[in-house]
Coordinates of N, CA and C in Angstrom, one line a residue:
M1 N -37.7 -31.1 109.6 CA -36.6 -30.5 109.1 C -36.7 -29.2 109.8
A2 N -35.6 -28.8 110.5 CA -35.3 -27.5 110.7 C -35.3 -25.9 110.2
K3 N -36.3 -25.1 110.9 CA -36.1 -23.9 110.2 C -34.6 -23.7 109.4
Q4 N -34.5 -23.0 108.5 CA -33.4 -22.3 107.4 C -33.8 -20.9 107.4
V5 N -32.3 -20.0 108.0 CA -32.7 -18.4 107.8 C -31.5 -18.2 106.4
F6 N -32.0 -17.1 105.8 CA -31.2 -16.8 104.7 C -31.1 -15.3 104.7
G7 N -30.1 -14.6 104.6 CA -29.5 -13.1 104.4 C -29.3 -12.4 105.9
T8 N -29.3 -11.2 106.2 CA -28.7 -10.6 107.5 C -29.5 -9.3 107.1
S9 N -29.6 -8.8 108.2 CA -30.0 -7.3 108.5 C -29.4 -6.2 109.3
H10 N -29.5 -5.3 109.3 CA -28.9 -4.4 110.4 C -29.3 -4.8 111.9
V11 N -30.9 -5.0 111.6 CA -31.7 -5.6 112.6 C -32.2 -6.6 113.3
P12 N -32.6 -7.4 114.3 CA -32.8 -8.4 114.5 C -34.2 -9.0 113.7
L13 N -33.6 -9.5 112.6 CA -34.4 -10.3 112.1 C -34.1 -11.2 110.7
S14 N -34.2 -12.0 110.3 CA -34.1 -12.8 109.0 C -34.4 -12.2 107.8
P15 N -34.2 -11.7 106.5 CA -34.7 -11.4 105.7 C -35.7 -12.5 105.0
A16 N -35.4 -13.8 105.0 CA -36.1 -14.6 104.8 C -36.1 -16.3 105.7
V17 N -37.2 -16.9 105.8 CA -36.9 -18.2 106.8 C -37.9 -18.9 106.1
R18 N -37.0 -20.3 106.2 CA -37.9 -21.6 105.3 C -38.2 -22.6 106.5
A19 N -39.7 -22.9 106.6 CA -39.8 -23.4 107.6 C -40.7 -24.8 106.8
G20 N -40.2 -26.1 106.4 CA -40.6 -26.8 105.9 C -40.7 -26.6 104.1
D21 N -41.8 -26.5 103.7 CA -42.2 -25.9 102.1 C -42.8 -24.8 102.0
F22 N -42.9 -24.0 103.1 CA -42.9 -22.3 102.9 C -41.9 -21.4 103.5
V23 N -41.5 -20.2 103.0 CA -40.6 -19.2 103.1 C -41.4 -18.1 103.5
F24 N -41.2 -17.4 104.7 CA -41.6 -16.4 104.9 C -40.7 -15.1 104.8
I25 N -41.1 -14.3 104.4 CA -40.2 -13.0 103.8 C -40.7 -11.8 104.8
S26 N -39.7 -11.0 105.9 CA -39.8 -10.3 106.4 C -40.3 -9.3 106.1
G27 N -40.8 -7.8 106.3 CA -41.6 -7.1 105.9 C -40.4 -5.9 105.2
Q28 N -40.9 -5.7 104.0 CA -39.8 -5.1 103.2 C -39.9 -3.5 103.1
T29 N -39.3 -2.7 103.0 CA -39.6 -1.3 103.4 C -38.6 -0.9 101.5
P30 N -38.8 0.4 101.5 CA -38.3 1.2 100.3 C -36.7 1.2 100.3
V31 N -36.0 0.2 101.0 CA -34.6 0.6 100.9 C -33.4 0.2 99.7
G32 N -32.9 1.3 99.5 CA -32.0 1.1 98.2 C -30.8 0.2 98.6
S33 N -30.0 0.0 97.6 CA -28.7 -1.3 97.6 C -27.6 -0.4 98.7
G34 N -27.9 0.8 98.5 CA -26.9 1.5 99.5 C -27.1 1.7 101.1
G35 N -28.5 1.3 101.3 CA -29.2 1.3 102.5 C -29.9 2.7 102.5
E36 N -30.2 3.2 101.7 CA -30.8 4.5 102.2 C -32.6 4.3 101.8
N37 N -33.4 5.0 102.1 CA -34.5 4.8 102.1 C -35.1 6.0 100.8
V38 N -35.7 5.2 99.9 CA -36.0 5.6 98.2 C -37.2 6.7 98.8
G39 N -36.8 7.8 98.6 CA -38.0 8.7 98.6 C -38.8 8.8 97.5
G40 N -39.5 9.7 97.4 CA -40.6 9.4 96.0 C -42.0 9.5 96.0
T41 N -42.5 9.2 95.2 CA -43.9 8.8 95.0 C -44.4 7.0 95.5
I42 N -45.2 6.8 95.7 CA -45.9 5.6 96.1 C -45.6 4.9 95.0
E43 N -45.6 5.1 93.9 CA -45.3 4.2 92.9 C -43.8 3.6 92.8
Q44 N -42.7 4.5 93.2 CA -41.6 4.6 93.2 C -41.3 3.4 94.7
Q45 N -41.8 3.6 95.3 CA -41.5 3.3 96.8 C -41.9 1.8 96.7
T46 N -43.2 1.8 96.0 CA -43.7 0.2 95.8 C -42.9 -0.6 94.9
R47 N -42.2 -0.1 93.9 CA -41.4 -0.6 92.8 C -40.1 -1.4 93.9
Q48 N -39.7 -0.2 94.5 CA -38.5 -0.5 95.3 C -38.7 -1.8 96.5
V49 N -39.7 -2.0 97.0 CA -40.3 -2.3 98.1 C -40.1 -4.3 97.2
L50 N -41.0 -4.1 96.4 CA -41.4 -5.5 95.2 C -40.3 -5.8 95.1
D51 N -39.0 -5.2 94.5 CA -37.7 -5.9 93.7 C -37.1 -6.2 95.4
N52 N -37.0 -5.7 96.6 CA -36.5 -6.0 97.9 C -37.2 -7.4 98.1
V53 N -38.5 -7.6 98.0 CA -39.0 -8.8 98.3 C -38.4 -10.0 97.2
K54 N -38.4 -9.2 96.1 CA -38.2 -10.4 94.9 C -36.6 -10.7 95.5
A55 N -35.9 -10.1 95.7 CA -34.5 -10.4 96.2 C -33.9 -11.1 97.3
A56 N -35.1 -10.9 98.5 CA -35.5 -11.7 99.6 C -35.8 -13.5 99.4
L57 N -36.6 -13.5 98.6 CA -37.2 -14.8 98.2 C -35.9 -15.5 97.3
A58 N -35.4 -14.8 96.4 CA -34.4 -15.4 95.4 C -33.0 -15.9 96.7
L59 N -33.1 -15.4 97.9 CA -32.1 -16.0 98.8 C -32.4 -17.4 99.6
A60 N -33.8 -17.6 99.2 CA -34.4 -18.6 99.7 C -34.7 -19.7 98.1
G61 N -34.3 -19.5 97.1 CA -34.5 -20.2 96.0 C -35.7 -20.1 95.5
C62 N -36.6 -19.1 95.6 CA -37.9 -18.7 95.6 C -38.4 -17.3 94.4
E63 N -39.5 -17.5 93.9 CA -39.7 -16.3 92.5 C -40.9 -15.7 93.1
L64 N -41.2 -14.6 92.6 CA -42.5 -13.9 92.8 C -43.8 -14.8 92.7
S65 N -43.3 -15.5 91.4 CA -44.3 -16.5 91.3 C -44.5 -17.7 92.5
D66 N -44.0 -17.7 93.2 CA -44.0 -18.9 94.4 C -44.7 -18.0 95.7
V67 N -45.0 -16.8 95.5 CA -45.9 -16.2 96.2 C -47.5 -16.6 96.7
V68 N -48.0 -17.0 97.6 CA -49.4 -17.4 98.3 C -49.7 -16.0 98.6
K69 N -49.4 -15.4 99.6 CA -49.5 -14.5 100.6 C -48.6 -13.6 100.7
T70 N -49.4 -12.0 100.4 CA -49.0 -10.9 101.1 C -49.5 -10.2 102.0
T71 N -48.9 -9.4 103.2 CA -49.5 -8.3 103.7 C -49.2 -6.8 103.5
C72 N -49.5 -6.1 103.1 CA -48.9 -4.7 103.1 C -49.5 -3.5 103.9
W73 N -48.8 -2.9 104.4 CA -49.5 -1.4 104.9 C -48.6 -0.4 104.2
L74 N -49.8 0.2 104.1 CA -49.7 2.3 103.2 C -49.5 2.8 104.3
E75 N -48.6 3.5 104.3 CA -49.0 4.9 105.4 C -50.6 6.2 105.1
D76 N -50.7 5.7 103.9 CA -52.0 6.7 103.8 C -52.5 6.1 102.7
A77 N -54.0 5.3 102.8 CA -54.7 4.8 101.9 C -55.2 5.7 100.8
R78 N -55.2 6.5 100.7 CA -55.0 7.9 99.4 C -54.2 7.1 98.2
D79 N -53.1 6.7 98.9 CA -51.8 5.6 97.9 C -52.3 4.7 97.5
F80 N -53.2 4.1 98.1 CA -53.8 2.7 97.1 C -54.0 2.8 95.9
P81 N -54.6 3.4 94.6 CA -54.6 3.4 93.8 C -53.2 3.1 92.9
G82 N -52.2 4.2 92.8 CA -50.9 3.8 93.0 C -50.0 2.5 93.3
F83 N -50.4 2.4 94.4 CA -49.6 0.7 94.8 C -50.3 0.1 94.2
N84 N -51.3 -0.4 94.1 CA -52.4 -1.0 93.4 C -51.6 -1.3 91.7
K85 N -51.6 -0.2 91.2 CA -51.2 -0.1 89.6 C -49.5 -0.8 89.8
V86 N -48.7 -0.6 90.9 CA -47.7 -1.0 90.5 C -47.3 -2.4 91.0
Y87 N -48.0 -2.6 91.8 CA -48.6 -3.9 92.6 C -48.7 -5.0 91.4
A88 N -49.8 -4.7 90.7 CA -50.4 -5.5 89.1 C -49.2 -5.9 88.5
T89 N -48.6 -5.3 88.2 CA -47.3 -5.2 87.3 C -46.3 -6.6 87.9
Y90 N -46.0 -6.8 89.0 CA -45.3 -7.7 89.7 C -46.1 -9.1 90.0
F91 N -47.4 -8.8 90.1 CA -48.1 -10.2 90.2 C -49.2 -10.3 89.1
A92 N -48.8 -10.2 87.9 CA -49.7 -10.1 86.6 C -50.4 -11.4 86.6
S93 N -50.2 -12.4 86.9 CA -50.7 -13.9 86.7 C -50.8 -14.4 87.8
E94 N -52.3 -15.1 88.1 CA -52.5 -15.4 89.2 C -51.8 -14.9 90.6
P95 N -52.4 -13.7 91.1 CA -51.7 -13.1 92.2 C -52.6 -13.6 93.6
P96 N -51.4 -13.5 94.6 CA -51.4 -13.9 95.6 C -52.7 -13.2 96.6
A97 N -52.7 -14.2 97.6 CA -53.9 -13.6 98.7 C -53.0 -12.3 99.2
R98 N -53.9 -11.3 99.6 CA -53.4 -10.2 99.8 C -53.9 -9.4 101.0
T99 N -54.0 -8.8 102.0 CA -54.3 -8.3 102.8 C -53.3 -7.0 102.7
T100 N -54.3 -5.6 102.5 CA -53.6 -4.5 102.6 C -54.5 -3.8 103.8
A101 N -53.7 -2.7 104.4 CA -53.8 -1.5 105.3 C -53.6 -0.8 105.4
E102 N -54.2 0.2 106.2 CA -53.4 1.8 106.4 C -52.6 1.4 107.6
S103 N -51.5 2.1 107.8 CA -50.7 2.0 109.0 C -49.9 3.2 109.3
R104 N -49.6 3.6 110.6 CA -48.5 4.1 111.0 C -47.0 3.2 110.9
L105 N -45.9 3.6 109.9 CA -44.8 2.8 109.6 C -43.9 3.3 110.5
M106 N -42.7 2.2 110.6 CA -41.7 2.4 111.8 C -40.8 3.5 111.3
A107 N -40.7 4.0 110.1 CA -39.8 5.2 109.5 C -40.6 5.9 108.7
D108 N -40.2 7.0 108.0 CA -40.8 7.6 107.2 C -40.6 7.1 105.7
I109 N -41.8 6.3 105.3 CA -42.3 5.4 104.3 C -43.4 5.6 104.0
K110 N -43.4 5.4 102.9 CA -45.2 5.4 102.4 C -45.3 3.7 102.2
V111 N -44.9 2.7 102.1 CA -45.1 1.1 102.2 C -44.4 0.1 102.7
E112 N -44.7 -0.9 102.9 CA -44.2 -2.1 103.7 C -44.9 -3.4 103.4
I113 N -44.1 -4.3 102.8 CA -44.9 -5.9 102.1 C -44.0 -6.6 102.5
E114 N -44.8 -7.6 103.3 CA -44.3 -9.0 104.0 C -44.9 -9.8 102.6
A115 N -44.3 -11.1 102.7 CA -44.8 -12.2 101.9 C -44.4 -13.4 102.3
I116 N -45.4 -14.2 101.9 CA -45.2 -15.9 102.3 C -45.4 -16.7 100.7
A117 N -44.1 -17.7 100.5 CA -44.2 -18.4 99.3 C -44.3 -19.6 99.9
Y118 N -44.6 -20.5 98.8 CA -44.9 -22.0 99.1 C -43.6 -22.8 97.8
K119 N -42.8 -23.3 98.1 CA -42.2 -24.2 97.5 C -41.8 -25.5 98.2
P120 N -42.4 -26.5 97.8 CA -42.0 -27.7 98.3 C -40.6 -27.7 98.1
L121 N -39.6 -28.5 98.7 CA -38.4 -29.0 99.0 C -38.5 -30.3 97.9
A122 N -37.2 -30.1 97.3 CA -37.1 -31.3 96.5 C -36.6 -32.4 97.2
G123 N -37.3 -33.7 96.6 CA -36.9 -35.3 97.5 C -38.0 -35.7 98.0

């Protein structure tokens, strides 16, 4: 099966790409529906990012429960407790494998998350 891409972006990337039974979600940032960066606390930004991950997954017919791995970048490691508290509400049962690192991010944001989902194709 050829890869499938889902969604569009103002930068050269696809929000979601299916390759076989795996769906790869590009790094999501705290961008609201109007295209603006959502400011505020790490908790507010994490909620927006995970809502964006959820929306990108939906483009490819997936849900958060299909996520098997996330990679998360925090601008400041001191934000980890607040980030982790919100993250736990999105993955309350059988959370995916995860890597979290402190990193200088590409925009003035506190968090970015990419995800890999596993959802076998019917057939």
